[in-house]
Amino acid sequence: MRILVIEDDEILREGLTEGLALEGHTVDAVASCGDAREAAAGFAHDAIVLDIGLPDGSGLDLLREWRRAGHDTPVLLLTARNMTEDRIQGLDLGADDYMGKPFDLAELAARLRAMARRGGGRAEAILRFGKLEIDPAARRTTLDAVPINLSRREFAVLETLARRPGQIVSRSRIEEAIYGWQEEVGSNAVEVHIHKLRGKLGADTIETVRGLGYRLRSDGSAS
Ligand code: CA
Protein backbone atom coordinates (compact mmCIF):
# COMPACT_ATOMS: atom_id res chain seq x y z
CA MET A 1 0.00 0.00 0.00
CA ARG A 2 1.04 3.61 -0.36
CA ILE A 3 0.70 5.28 3.02
CA LEU A 4 0.89 8.94 4.00
CA VAL A 5 2.30 9.52 7.48
CA ILE A 6 1.62 12.93 9.07
CA GLU A 7 3.57 13.27 12.31
CA ASP A 8 5.73 16.12 13.60
CA ASP A 9 7.75 14.10 16.09
CA GLU A 10 10.83 13.30 14.05
CA ILE A 11 11.77 10.09 15.82
CA LEU A 12 8.24 8.75 15.58
CA ARG A 13 7.90 9.83 11.95
CA GLU A 14 11.13 8.14 10.94
CA GLY A 15 10.28 5.04 12.93
CA LEU A 16 6.90 4.79 11.21
CA THR A 17 8.44 5.40 7.79
CA GLU A 18 11.11 2.75 8.22
CA GLY A 19 8.83 0.26 9.94
CA LEU A 20 6.09 0.50 7.33
CA ALA A 21 8.64 0.35 4.50
CA LEU A 22 9.96 -2.89 6.01
CA GLU A 23 6.41 -4.21 5.85
CA GLY A 24 6.60 -3.58 2.11
CA HIS A 25 4.66 -0.33 1.96
CA THR A 26 5.56 2.83 0.09
CA VAL A 27 5.56 5.64 2.63
CA ASP A 28 5.39 9.40 2.20
CA ALA A 29 5.96 11.33 5.42
CA VAL A 30 5.28 14.97 6.30
CA ALA A 31 5.38 16.96 9.54
CA SER A 32 2.80 19.74 9.19
CA CYS A 33 -0.79 20.43 8.14
CA GLY A 34 0.46 22.55 5.24
CA ASP A 35 2.63 19.78 3.82
CA ALA A 36 -0.10 17.24 4.51
CA ARG A 37 -2.62 19.21 2.43
CA GLU A 38 -0.20 19.24 -0.46
CA ALA A 39 0.74 15.60 -0.07
CA ALA A 40 -2.84 14.40 0.10
CA ALA A 41 -4.05 16.57 -2.79
CA GLY A 42 -3.69 13.81 -5.36
CA PHE A 43 -5.38 11.24 -3.11
CA ALA A 44 -3.02 8.56 -4.28
CA HIS A 45 -2.69 7.00 -0.82
CA ASP A 46 -4.40 3.84 0.34
CA ALA A 47 -4.28 4.95 3.98
CA ILE A 48 -3.26 7.96 6.08
CA VAL A 49 -1.69 7.90 9.55
CA LEU A 50 -2.58 11.24 11.11
CA ASP A 51 -1.18 12.83 14.27
CA ILE A 52 -3.53 15.29 15.95
CA GLY A 53 -1.09 17.78 17.49
CA LEU A 54 0.77 19.37 14.57
CA PRO A 55 2.83 22.59 14.65
CA ASP A 56 0.53 24.57 12.35
CA GLY A 57 -2.84 23.19 13.36
CA SER A 58 -4.81 20.12 14.37
CA GLY A 59 -4.95 16.86 12.48
CA LEU A 60 -8.66 16.87 13.28
CA ASP A 61 -9.06 19.99 11.10
CA LEU A 62 -7.37 18.22 8.21
CA LEU A 63 -9.66 15.25 8.67
CA ARG A 64 -12.72 17.51 8.72
CA GLU A 65 -11.60 19.24 5.50
CA TRP A 66 -11.00 15.97 3.68
CA ARG A 67 -14.27 14.37 4.69
CA ARG A 68 -16.24 17.52 3.85
CA ALA A 69 -14.63 17.48 0.42
CA GLY A 70 -15.82 13.89 0.01
CA HIS A 71 -12.43 12.22 0.25
CA ASP A 72 -12.72 8.84 1.89
CA THR A 73 -9.13 7.62 2.13
CA PRO A 74 -8.99 5.55 5.35
CA VAL A 75 -7.47 7.55 8.23
CA LEU A 76 -5.88 6.16 11.38
CA LEU A 77 -5.46 8.81 14.08
CA LEU A 78 -2.53 8.91 16.46
CA THR A 79 -3.72 10.31 19.75
CA ALA A 80 -2.02 11.16 23.01
CA ARG A 81 -2.71 8.72 25.80
CA ASN A 82 -5.95 9.30 27.69
CA MET A 83 -7.21 11.83 25.18
CA THR A 84 -10.60 10.19 24.91
CA GLU A 85 -12.22 13.40 23.65
CA ASP A 86 -9.85 13.58 20.68
CA ARG A 87 -10.70 9.99 19.82
CA ILE A 88 -14.43 10.54 20.01
CA GLN A 89 -14.23 13.71 17.97
CA GLY A 90 -11.90 12.04 15.46
CA LEU A 91 -14.18 9.04 14.96
CA ASP A 92 -17.18 11.33 14.62
CA LEU A 93 -15.32 13.38 12.00
CA GLY A 94 -14.74 10.27 9.92
CA ALA A 95 -11.54 8.66 11.19
CA ASP A 96 -11.56 4.91 10.60
CA ASP A 97 -9.45 3.92 13.59
CA TYR A 98 -7.10 5.35 16.17
CA MET A 99 -4.10 4.34 18.25
CA GLY A 100 -2.90 5.95 21.44
CA LYS A 101 0.78 6.75 21.85
CA PRO A 102 2.92 4.89 22.55
CA PHE A 103 1.81 2.21 20.15
CA ASP A 104 3.11 -1.04 18.80
CA LEU A 105 4.19 -0.76 15.17
CA ALA A 106 3.11 -4.30 14.30
CA GLU A 107 -0.37 -3.56 15.63
CA LEU A 108 -0.52 -0.28 13.72
CA ALA A 109 0.45 -2.11 10.51
CA ALA A 110 -2.26 -4.72 11.13
CA ARG A 111 -4.85 -1.99 11.71
CA LEU A 112 -3.84 -0.30 8.43
CA ARG A 113 -4.35 -3.59 6.60
CA ALA A 114 -7.75 -4.03 8.20
CA MET A 115 -8.73 -0.48 7.20
CA ALA A 116 -7.63 -1.08 3.62
CA ARG A 117 -9.68 -4.28 3.49
CA ARG A 118 -12.79 -2.53 4.71
CA GLY A 119 -12.10 0.29 2.25
CA GLY A 120 -12.13 -2.30 -0.53
CA GLY A 121 -15.36 -3.74 0.81
CA ARG A 122 -13.79 -7.03 1.82
CA ALA A 123 -13.56 -8.69 5.18
CA GLU A 124 -11.27 -11.45 3.95
CA ALA A 125 -7.57 -10.94 4.69
CA ILE A 126 -6.32 -13.09 1.82
CA LEU A 127 -6.92 -12.03 -1.77
CA ARG A 128 -7.86 -14.97 -3.96
CA PHE A 129 -8.01 -15.16 -7.75
CA GLY A 130 -8.56 -18.71 -8.85
CA LYS A 131 -5.34 -20.56 -8.06
CA LEU A 132 -3.59 -17.36 -7.08
CA GLU A 133 -3.53 -16.34 -3.41
CA ILE A 134 -2.07 -13.10 -2.11
CA ASP A 135 -1.56 -12.56 1.61
CA PRO A 136 -0.81 -8.84 2.20
CA ALA A 137 0.01 -9.38 5.89
CA ALA A 138 2.66 -12.00 5.26
CA ARG A 139 3.50 -10.55 1.83
CA ARG A 140 3.18 -14.05 0.48
CA THR A 141 1.97 -15.13 -2.91
CA THR A 142 1.11 -18.67 -3.88
CA LEU A 143 0.02 -20.13 -7.19
CA ASP A 144 -1.66 -23.51 -6.90
CA ALA A 145 -0.36 -23.58 -3.30
CA VAL A 146 3.24 -23.16 -4.50
CA PRO A 147 4.99 -20.11 -3.00
CA ILE A 148 6.09 -17.57 -5.62
CA ASN A 149 9.04 -15.35 -4.87
CA LEU A 150 8.23 -11.74 -5.79
CA SER A 151 10.32 -8.61 -5.32
CA ARG A 152 8.89 -5.84 -3.13
CA ARG A 153 7.79 -3.84 -6.19
CA GLU A 154 6.35 -6.85 -7.99
CA PHE A 155 4.32 -7.67 -4.91
CA ALA A 156 3.15 -4.06 -4.65
CA VAL A 157 2.00 -4.05 -8.30
CA LEU A 158 0.16 -7.34 -7.83
CA GLU A 159 -1.46 -6.15 -4.60
CA THR A 160 -2.55 -2.90 -6.25
CA LEU A 161 -4.32 -4.86 -8.99
CA ALA A 162 -5.71 -7.43 -6.55
CA ARG A 163 -7.28 -4.75 -4.38
CA ARG A 164 -9.32 -3.61 -7.39
CA PRO A 165 -10.80 -6.87 -8.63
CA GLY A 166 -12.27 -6.69 -12.10
CA GLN A 167 -11.18 -3.07 -12.51
CA ILE A 168 -8.78 -1.68 -15.06
CA VAL A 169 -5.96 0.08 -13.22
CA SER A 170 -4.01 2.71 -15.15
CA ARG A 171 -0.24 2.69 -15.34
CA SER A 172 -0.08 6.04 -13.54
CA ARG A 173 -2.28 4.69 -10.73
CA ILE A 174 0.09 1.75 -10.32
CA GLU A 175 3.09 4.09 -10.33
CA GLU A 176 1.43 6.22 -7.65
CA ALA A 177 0.74 3.15 -5.57
CA ILE A 178 4.25 1.76 -5.60
CA TYR A 179 6.58 4.75 -5.71
CA GLY A 180 6.94 7.60 -3.21
CA TRP A 181 7.41 11.16 -4.45
CA GLN A 182 11.11 11.25 -3.98
CA GLU A 183 11.69 8.18 -6.04
CA GLU A 184 12.82 8.30 -9.63
CA VAL A 185 10.45 6.25 -11.78
CA GLY A 186 11.72 4.91 -15.08
CA SER A 187 9.31 5.47 -17.97
CA ASN A 188 8.69 1.77 -18.45
CA ALA A 189 9.04 0.67 -14.80
CA VAL A 190 5.47 -0.60 -14.52
CA GLU A 191 5.75 -2.54 -17.78
CA VAL A 192 8.91 -4.20 -16.50
CA HIS A 193 7.22 -5.27 -13.25
CA ILE A 194 4.18 -6.56 -15.13
CA HIS A 195 6.43 -8.50 -17.49
CA LYS A 196 8.21 -10.14 -14.57
CA LEU A 197 4.93 -10.92 -12.82
CA ARG A 198 3.63 -12.61 -15.97
CA GLY A 199 6.82 -14.64 -16.13
CA LYS A 200 6.30 -15.86 -12.58
CA LEU A 201 2.52 -16.18 -12.47
CA GLY A 202 1.64 -17.09 -16.03
CA ALA A 203 1.26 -14.90 -19.08
CA ASP A 204 -2.54 -14.74 -18.78
CA THR A 205 -2.66 -13.61 -15.17
CA ILE A 206 -2.53 -9.90 -15.94
CA GLU A 207 -4.44 -8.58 -18.87
CA THR A 208 -3.33 -5.46 -20.75
CA VAL A 209 -6.26 -3.26 -21.70
CA ARG A 210 -4.73 -1.22 -24.47
CA GLY A 211 -4.59 2.49 -23.78
CA LEU A 212 -6.24 2.09 -20.37
CA GLY A 213 -4.13 -0.06 -18.11
CA TYR A 214 -4.02 -3.49 -16.56
CA ARG A 215 -6.44 -5.90 -14.97
CA LEU A 216 -5.96 -9.01 -12.91
CA ARG A 217 -7.93 -11.76 -14.57
CA SER A 218 -10.75 -12.62 -12.23
CA ASP A 219 -10.81 -16.27 -13.26
CA GLY A 220 -7.17 -16.46 -12.24
CA SER A 221 -6.49 -18.75 -15.16
CA ALA A 222 -2.77 -18.73 -14.70
CA SER A 223 -1.83 -21.91 -16.42
CA1 CA B 1 2.43 15.81 17.47
PDB file of C-alpha atoms and ligand atoms in Angstrom:
ATOM      1  CA  MET A   1       0.000   0.000   0.000  1.00  0.00           C
ATOM      2  CA  ARG A   2       1.035   3.609  -0.361  1.00  0.00           C
ATOM      3  CA  ILE A   3       0.701   5.282   3.018  1.00  0.00           C
ATOM      4  CA  LEU A   4       0.888   8.944   4.002  1.00  0.00           C
ATOM      5  CA  VAL A   5       2.300   9.525   7.479  1.00  0.00           C
ATOM      6  CA  ILE A   6       1.619  12.932   9.070  1.00  0.00           C
ATOM      7  CA  GLU A   7       3.572  13.268  12.306  1.00  0.00           C
ATOM      8  CA  ASP A   8       5.728  16.123  13.599  1.00  0.00           C
ATOM      9  CA  ASP A   9       7.754  14.098  16.088  1.00  0.00           C
ATOM     10  CA  GLU A  10      10.832  13.304  14.047  1.00  0.00           C
ATOM     11  CA  ILE A  11      11.766  10.093  15.822  1.00  0.00           C
ATOM     12  CA  LEU A  12       8.242   8.750  15.585  1.00  0.00           C
ATOM     13  CA  ARG A  13       7.896   9.831  11.947  1.00  0.00           C
ATOM     14  CA  GLU A  14      11.126   8.142  10.937  1.00  0.00           C
ATOM     15  CA  GLY A  15      10.279   5.041  12.934  1.00  0.00           C
ATOM     16  CA  LEU A  16       6.905   4.793  11.207  1.00  0.00           C
ATOM     17  CA  THR A  17       8.442   5.403   7.792  1.00  0.00           C
ATOM     18  CA  GLU A  18      11.106   2.750   8.225  1.00  0.00           C
ATOM     19  CA  GLY A  19       8.829   0.259   9.943  1.00  0.00           C
ATOM     20  CA  LEU A  20       6.087   0.503   7.327  1.00  0.00           C
ATOM     21  CA  ALA A  21       8.644   0.349   4.499  1.00  0.00           C
ATOM     22  CA  LEU A  22       9.958  -2.886   6.009  1.00  0.00           C
ATOM     23  CA  GLU A  23       6.408  -4.215   5.846  1.00  0.00           C
ATOM     24  CA  GLY A  24       6.599  -3.583   2.105  1.00  0.00           C
ATOM     25  CA  HIS A  25       4.656  -0.327   1.959  1.00  0.00           C
ATOM     26  CA  THR A  26       5.562   2.826   0.089  1.00  0.00           C
ATOM     27  CA  VAL A  27       5.561   5.638   2.632  1.00  0.00           C
ATOM     28  CA  ASP A  28       5.394   9.404   2.205  1.00  0.00           C
ATOM     29  CA  ALA A  29       5.958  11.333   5.422  1.00  0.00           C
ATOM     30  CA  VAL A  30       5.275  14.970   6.303  1.00  0.00           C
ATOM     31  CA  ALA A  31       5.379  16.956   9.542  1.00  0.00           C
ATOM     32  CA  SER A  32       2.800  19.742   9.191  1.00  0.00           C
ATOM     33  CA  CYS A  33      -0.794  20.430   8.139  1.00  0.00           C
ATOM     34  CA  GLY A  34       0.461  22.550   5.242  1.00  0.00           C
ATOM     35  CA  ASP A  35       2.627  19.783   3.815  1.00  0.00           C
ATOM     36  CA  ALA A  36      -0.101  17.238   4.509  1.00  0.00           C
ATOM     37  CA  ARG A  37      -2.617  19.214   2.430  1.00  0.00           C
ATOM     38  CA  GLU A  38      -0.201  19.241  -0.465  1.00  0.00           C
ATOM     39  CA  ALA A  39       0.743  15.595  -0.073  1.00  0.00           C
ATOM     40  CA  ALA A  40      -2.844  14.402   0.099  1.00  0.00           C
ATOM     41  CA  ALA A  41      -4.054  16.569  -2.794  1.00  0.00           C
ATOM     42  CA  GLY A  42      -3.693  13.809  -5.357  1.00  0.00           C
ATOM     43  CA  PHE A  43      -5.380  11.237  -3.108  1.00  0.00           C
ATOM     44  CA  ALA A  44      -3.023   8.562  -4.278  1.00  0.00           C
ATOM     45  CA  HIS A  45      -2.686   7.003  -0.820  1.00  0.00           C
ATOM     46  CA  ASP A  46      -4.397   3.842   0.340  1.00  0.00           C
ATOM     47  CA  ALA A  47      -4.277   4.947   3.977  1.00  0.00           C
ATOM     48  CA  ILE A  48      -3.264   7.961   6.078  1.00  0.00           C
ATOM     49  CA  VAL A  49      -1.689   7.897   9.547  1.00  0.00           C
ATOM     50  CA  LEU A  50      -2.575  11.245  11.107  1.00  0.00           C
ATOM     51  CA  ASP A  51      -1.182  12.826  14.266  1.00  0.00           C
ATOM     52  CA  ILE A  52      -3.526  15.293  15.953  1.00  0.00           C
ATOM     53  CA  GLY A  53      -1.090  17.781  17.488  1.00  0.00           C
ATOM     54  CA  LEU A  54       0.767  19.369  14.573  1.00  0.00           C
ATOM     55  CA  PRO A  55       2.830  22.592  14.655  1.00  0.00           C
ATOM     56  CA  ASP A  56       0.534  24.575  12.346  1.00  0.00           C
ATOM     57  CA  GLY A  57      -2.840  23.189  13.360  1.00  0.00           C
ATOM     58  CA  SER A  58      -4.806  20.122  14.366  1.00  0.00           C
ATOM     59  CA  GLY A  59      -4.955  16.862  12.483  1.00  0.00           C
ATOM     60  CA  LEU A  60      -8.658  16.872  13.278  1.00  0.00           C
ATOM     61  CA  ASP A  61      -9.065  19.995  11.105  1.00  0.00           C
ATOM     62  CA  LEU A  62      -7.370  18.219   8.207  1.00  0.00           C
ATOM     63  CA  LEU A  63      -9.657  15.254   8.672  1.00  0.00           C
ATOM     64  CA  ARG A  64     -12.717  17.514   8.722  1.00  0.00           C
ATOM     65  CA  GLU A  65     -11.603  19.244   5.500  1.00  0.00           C
ATOM     66  CA  TRP A  66     -11.000  15.970   3.683  1.00  0.00           C
ATOM     67  CA  ARG A  67     -14.267  14.375   4.692  1.00  0.00           C
ATOM     68  CA  ARG A  68     -16.235  17.518   3.851  1.00  0.00           C
ATOM     69  CA  ALA A  69     -14.632  17.482   0.421  1.00  0.00           C
ATOM     70  CA  GLY A  70     -15.820  13.892   0.011  1.00  0.00           C
ATOM     71  CA  HIS A  71     -12.428  12.217   0.249  1.00  0.00           C
ATOM     72  CA  ASP A  72     -12.724   8.838   1.890  1.00  0.00           C
ATOM     73  CA  THR A  73      -9.131   7.618   2.131  1.00  0.00           C
ATOM     74  CA  PRO A  74      -8.992   5.550   5.349  1.00  0.00           C
ATOM     75  CA  VAL A  75      -7.471   7.549   8.227  1.00  0.00           C
ATOM     76  CA  LEU A  76      -5.884   6.157  11.378  1.00  0.00           C
ATOM     77  CA  LEU A  77      -5.456   8.814  14.076  1.00  0.00           C
ATOM     78  CA  LEU A  78      -2.531   8.915  16.458  1.00  0.00           C
ATOM     79  CA  THR A  79      -3.724  10.314  19.752  1.00  0.00           C
ATOM     80  CA  ALA A  80      -2.024  11.163  23.005  1.00  0.00           C
ATOM     81  CA  ARG A  81      -2.706   8.720  25.798  1.00  0.00           C
ATOM     82  CA  ASN A  82      -5.948   9.299  27.691  1.00  0.00           C
ATOM     83  CA  MET A  83      -7.213  11.827  25.177  1.00  0.00           C
ATOM     84  CA  THR A  84     -10.602  10.192  24.915  1.00  0.00           C
ATOM     85  CA  GLU A  85     -12.222  13.396  23.654  1.00  0.00           C
ATOM     86  CA  ASP A  86      -9.853  13.576  20.680  1.00  0.00           C
ATOM     87  CA  ARG A  87     -10.705   9.995  19.824  1.00  0.00           C
ATOM     88  CA  ILE A  88     -14.430  10.537  20.009  1.00  0.00           C
ATOM     89  CA  GLN A  89     -14.228  13.708  17.967  1.00  0.00           C
ATOM     90  CA  GLY A  90     -11.899  12.043  15.462  1.00  0.00           C
ATOM     91  CA  LEU A  91     -14.179   9.044  14.959  1.00  0.00           C
ATOM     92  CA  ASP A  92     -17.181  11.334  14.618  1.00  0.00           C
ATOM     93  CA  LEU A  93     -15.323  13.380  12.003  1.00  0.00           C
ATOM     94  CA  GLY A  94     -14.739  10.273   9.921  1.00  0.00           C
ATOM     95  CA  ALA A  95     -11.544   8.664  11.186  1.00  0.00           C
ATOM     96  CA  ASP A  96     -11.556   4.911  10.597  1.00  0.00           C
ATOM     97  CA  ASP A  97      -9.452   3.924  13.586  1.00  0.00           C
ATOM     98  CA  TYR A  98      -7.097   5.353  16.175  1.00  0.00           C
ATOM     99  CA  MET A  99      -4.105   4.336  18.248  1.00  0.00           C
ATOM    100  CA  GLY A 100      -2.897   5.954  21.441  1.00  0.00           C
ATOM    101  CA  LYS A 101       0.783   6.747  21.850  1.00  0.00           C
ATOM    102  CA  PRO A 102       2.922   4.889  22.555  1.00  0.00           C
ATOM    103  CA  PHE A 103       1.809   2.206  20.145  1.00  0.00           C
ATOM    104  CA  ASP A 104       3.112  -1.036  18.803  1.00  0.00           C
ATOM    105  CA  LEU A 105       4.185  -0.762  15.170  1.00  0.00           C
ATOM    106  CA  ALA A 106       3.105  -4.301  14.299  1.00  0.00           C
ATOM    107  CA  GLU A 107      -0.370  -3.556  15.634  1.00  0.00           C
ATOM    108  CA  LEU A 108      -0.518  -0.279  13.721  1.00  0.00           C
ATOM    109  CA  ALA A 109       0.455  -2.114  10.509  1.00  0.00           C
ATOM    110  CA  ALA A 110      -2.264  -4.722  11.132  1.00  0.00           C
ATOM    111  CA  ARG A 111      -4.854  -1.993  11.705  1.00  0.00           C
ATOM    112  CA  LEU A 112      -3.842  -0.302   8.432  1.00  0.00           C
ATOM    113  CA  ARG A 113      -4.345  -3.587   6.600  1.00  0.00           C
ATOM    114  CA  ALA A 114      -7.753  -4.028   8.200  1.00  0.00           C
ATOM    115  CA  MET A 115      -8.732  -0.476   7.201  1.00  0.00           C
ATOM    116  CA  ALA A 116      -7.626  -1.079   3.618  1.00  0.00           C
ATOM    117  CA  ARG A 117      -9.680  -4.284   3.493  1.00  0.00           C
ATOM    118  CA  ARG A 118     -12.787  -2.526   4.709  1.00  0.00           C
ATOM    119  CA  GLY A 119     -12.098   0.290   2.249  1.00  0.00           C
ATOM    120  CA  GLY A 120     -12.127  -2.300  -0.528  1.00  0.00           C
ATOM    121  CA  GLY A 121     -15.361  -3.736   0.814  1.00  0.00           C
ATOM    122  CA  ARG A 122     -13.792  -7.026   1.820  1.00  0.00           C
ATOM    123  CA  ALA A 123     -13.556  -8.689   5.183  1.00  0.00           C
ATOM    124  CA  GLU A 124     -11.270 -11.453   3.949  1.00  0.00           C
ATOM    125  CA  ALA A 125      -7.569 -10.939   4.695  1.00  0.00           C
ATOM    126  CA  ILE A 126      -6.322 -13.092   1.821  1.00  0.00           C
ATOM    127  CA  LEU A 127      -6.915 -12.030  -1.769  1.00  0.00           C
ATOM    128  CA  ARG A 128      -7.865 -14.972  -3.964  1.00  0.00           C
ATOM    129  CA  PHE A 129      -8.013 -15.156  -7.747  1.00  0.00           C
ATOM    130  CA  GLY A 130      -8.556 -18.713  -8.848  1.00  0.00           C
ATOM    131  CA  LYS A 131      -5.340 -20.562  -8.064  1.00  0.00           C
ATOM    132  CA  LEU A 132      -3.589 -17.359  -7.080  1.00  0.00           C
ATOM    133  CA  GLU A 133      -3.531 -16.337  -3.411  1.00  0.00           C
ATOM    134  CA  ILE A 134      -2.073 -13.099  -2.107  1.00  0.00           C
ATOM    135  CA  ASP A 135      -1.558 -12.561   1.613  1.00  0.00           C
ATOM    136  CA  PRO A 136      -0.815  -8.842   2.203  1.00  0.00           C
ATOM    137  CA  ALA A 137       0.009  -9.385   5.887  1.00  0.00           C
ATOM    138  CA  ALA A 138       2.657 -12.002   5.263  1.00  0.00           C
ATOM    139  CA  ARG A 139       3.505 -10.555   1.825  1.00  0.00           C
ATOM    140  CA  ARG A 140       3.182 -14.054   0.482  1.00  0.00           C
ATOM    141  CA  THR A 141       1.970 -15.133  -2.906  1.00  0.00           C
ATOM    142  CA  THR A 142       1.112 -18.674  -3.876  1.00  0.00           C
ATOM    143  CA  LEU A 143       0.017 -20.132  -7.192  1.00  0.00           C
ATOM    144  CA  ASP A 144      -1.658 -23.505  -6.902  1.00  0.00           C
ATOM    145  CA  ALA A 145      -0.360 -23.580  -3.299  1.00  0.00           C
ATOM    146  CA  VAL A 146       3.240 -23.158  -4.498  1.00  0.00           C
ATOM    147  CA  PRO A 147       4.993 -20.106  -3.002  1.00  0.00           C
ATOM    148  CA  ILE A 148       6.088 -17.569  -5.619  1.00  0.00           C
ATOM    149  CA  ASN A 149       9.036 -15.354  -4.875  1.00  0.00           C
ATOM    150  CA  LEU A 150       8.228 -11.743  -5.786  1.00  0.00           C
ATOM    151  CA  SER A 151      10.317  -8.614  -5.324  1.00  0.00           C
ATOM    152  CA  ARG A 152       8.890  -5.839  -3.134  1.00  0.00           C
ATOM    153  CA  ARG A 153       7.785  -3.838  -6.189  1.00  0.00           C
ATOM    154  CA  GLU A 154       6.354  -6.848  -7.987  1.00  0.00           C
ATOM    155  CA  PHE A 155       4.322  -7.669  -4.914  1.00  0.00           C
ATOM    156  CA  ALA A 156       3.153  -4.058  -4.655  1.00  0.00           C
ATOM    157  CA  VAL A 157       2.001  -4.053  -8.301  1.00  0.00           C
ATOM    158  CA  LEU A 158       0.165  -7.340  -7.830  1.00  0.00           C
ATOM    159  CA  GLU A 159      -1.457  -6.153  -4.605  1.00  0.00           C
ATOM    160  CA  THR A 160      -2.552  -2.895  -6.254  1.00  0.00           C
ATOM    161  CA  LEU A 161      -4.324  -4.860  -8.995  1.00  0.00           C
ATOM    162  CA  ALA A 162      -5.713  -7.425  -6.552  1.00  0.00           C
ATOM    163  CA  ARG A 163      -7.277  -4.745  -4.381  1.00  0.00           C
ATOM    164  CA  ARG A 164      -9.315  -3.614  -7.386  1.00  0.00           C
ATOM    165  CA  PRO A 165     -10.802  -6.870  -8.631  1.00  0.00           C
ATOM    166  CA  GLY A 166     -12.268  -6.690 -12.099  1.00  0.00           C
ATOM    167  CA  GLN A 167     -11.182  -3.070 -12.512  1.00  0.00           C
ATOM    168  CA  ILE A 168      -8.781  -1.679 -15.062  1.00  0.00           C
ATOM    169  CA  VAL A 169      -5.960   0.078 -13.218  1.00  0.00           C
ATOM    170  CA  SER A 170      -4.010   2.705 -15.152  1.00  0.00           C
ATOM    171  CA  ARG A 171      -0.241   2.691 -15.342  1.00  0.00           C
ATOM    172  CA  SER A 172      -0.077   6.042 -13.543  1.00  0.00           C
ATOM    173  CA  ARG A 173      -2.285   4.695 -10.734  1.00  0.00           C
ATOM    174  CA  ILE A 174       0.087   1.747 -10.319  1.00  0.00           C
ATOM    175  CA  GLU A 175       3.090   4.092 -10.328  1.00  0.00           C
ATOM    176  CA  GLU A 176       1.431   6.217  -7.655  1.00  0.00           C
ATOM    177  CA  ALA A 177       0.744   3.153  -5.569  1.00  0.00           C
ATOM    178  CA  ILE A 178       4.253   1.760  -5.596  1.00  0.00           C
ATOM    179  CA  TYR A 179       6.584   4.754  -5.707  1.00  0.00           C
ATOM    180  CA  GLY A 180       6.940   7.601  -3.208  1.00  0.00           C
ATOM    181  CA  TRP A 181       7.411  11.163  -4.448  1.00  0.00           C
ATOM    182  CA  GLN A 182      11.106  11.250  -3.981  1.00  0.00           C
ATOM    183  CA  GLU A 183      11.693   8.177  -6.038  1.00  0.00           C
ATOM    184  CA  GLU A 184      12.823   8.302  -9.626  1.00  0.00           C
ATOM    185  CA  VAL A 185      10.449   6.253 -11.778  1.00  0.00           C
ATOM    186  CA  GLY A 186      11.722   4.906 -15.079  1.00  0.00           C
ATOM    187  CA  SER A 187       9.315   5.472 -17.972  1.00  0.00           C
ATOM    188  CA  ASN A 188       8.695   1.766 -18.450  1.00  0.00           C
ATOM    189  CA  ALA A 189       9.035   0.666 -14.800  1.00  0.00           C
ATOM    190  CA  VAL A 190       5.470  -0.598 -14.515  1.00  0.00           C
ATOM    191  CA  GLU A 191       5.748  -2.543 -17.782  1.00  0.00           C
ATOM    192  CA  VAL A 192       8.913  -4.198 -16.496  1.00  0.00           C
ATOM    193  CA  HIS A 193       7.222  -5.275 -13.246  1.00  0.00           C
ATOM    194  CA  ILE A 194       4.183  -6.559 -15.130  1.00  0.00           C
ATOM    195  CA  HIS A 195       6.428  -8.499 -17.494  1.00  0.00           C
ATOM    196  CA  LYS A 196       8.215 -10.142 -14.574  1.00  0.00           C
ATOM    197  CA  LEU A 197       4.934 -10.924 -12.824  1.00  0.00           C
ATOM    198  CA  ARG A 198       3.632 -12.607 -15.968  1.00  0.00           C
ATOM    199  CA  GLY A 199       6.821 -14.638 -16.130  1.00  0.00           C
ATOM    200  CA  LYS A 200       6.302 -15.862 -12.582  1.00  0.00           C
ATOM    201  CA  LEU A 201       2.521 -16.182 -12.469  1.00  0.00           C
ATOM    202  CA  GLY A 202       1.642 -17.089 -16.029  1.00  0.00           C
ATOM    203  CA  ALA A 203       1.264 -14.897 -19.081  1.00  0.00           C
ATOM    204  CA  ASP A 204      -2.540 -14.736 -18.785  1.00  0.00           C
ATOM    205  CA  THR A 205      -2.659 -13.607 -15.172  1.00  0.00           C
ATOM    206  CA  ILE A 206      -2.527  -9.898 -15.943  1.00  0.00           C
ATOM    207  CA  GLU A 207      -4.439  -8.577 -18.874  1.00  0.00           C
ATOM    208  CA  THR A 208      -3.333  -5.455 -20.753  1.00  0.00           C
ATOM    209  CA  VAL A 209      -6.261  -3.256 -21.697  1.00  0.00           C
ATOM    210  CA  ARG A 210      -4.735  -1.221 -24.469  1.00  0.00           C
ATOM    211  CA  GLY A 211      -4.590   2.491 -23.776  1.00  0.00           C
ATOM    212  CA  LEU A 212      -6.243   2.095 -20.374  1.00  0.00           C
ATOM    213  CA  GLY A 213      -4.130  -0.059 -18.105  1.00  0.00           C
ATOM    214  CA  TYR A 214      -4.020  -3.489 -16.558  1.00  0.00           C
ATOM    215  CA  ARG A 215      -6.442  -5.898 -14.970  1.00  0.00           C
ATOM    216  CA  LEU A 216      -5.961  -9.007 -12.913  1.00  0.00           C
ATOM    217  CA  ARG A 217      -7.933 -11.764 -14.569  1.00  0.00           C
ATOM    218  CA  SER A 218     -10.747 -12.621 -12.227  1.00  0.00           C
ATOM    219  CA  ASP A 219     -10.811 -16.272 -13.255  1.00  0.00           C
ATOM    220  CA  GLY A 220      -7.173 -16.455 -12.238  1.00  0.00           C
ATOM    221  CA  SER A 221      -6.492 -18.749 -15.156  1.00  0.00           C
ATOM    222  CA  ALA A 222      -2.768 -18.728 -14.705  1.00  0.00           C
ATOM    223  CA  SER A 223      -1.826 -21.910 -16.416  1.00  0.00           C
TER     224      SER A 223
HETATM  225 CA    CA B   1       2.429  15.810  17.473  1.00  0.00          CA
END
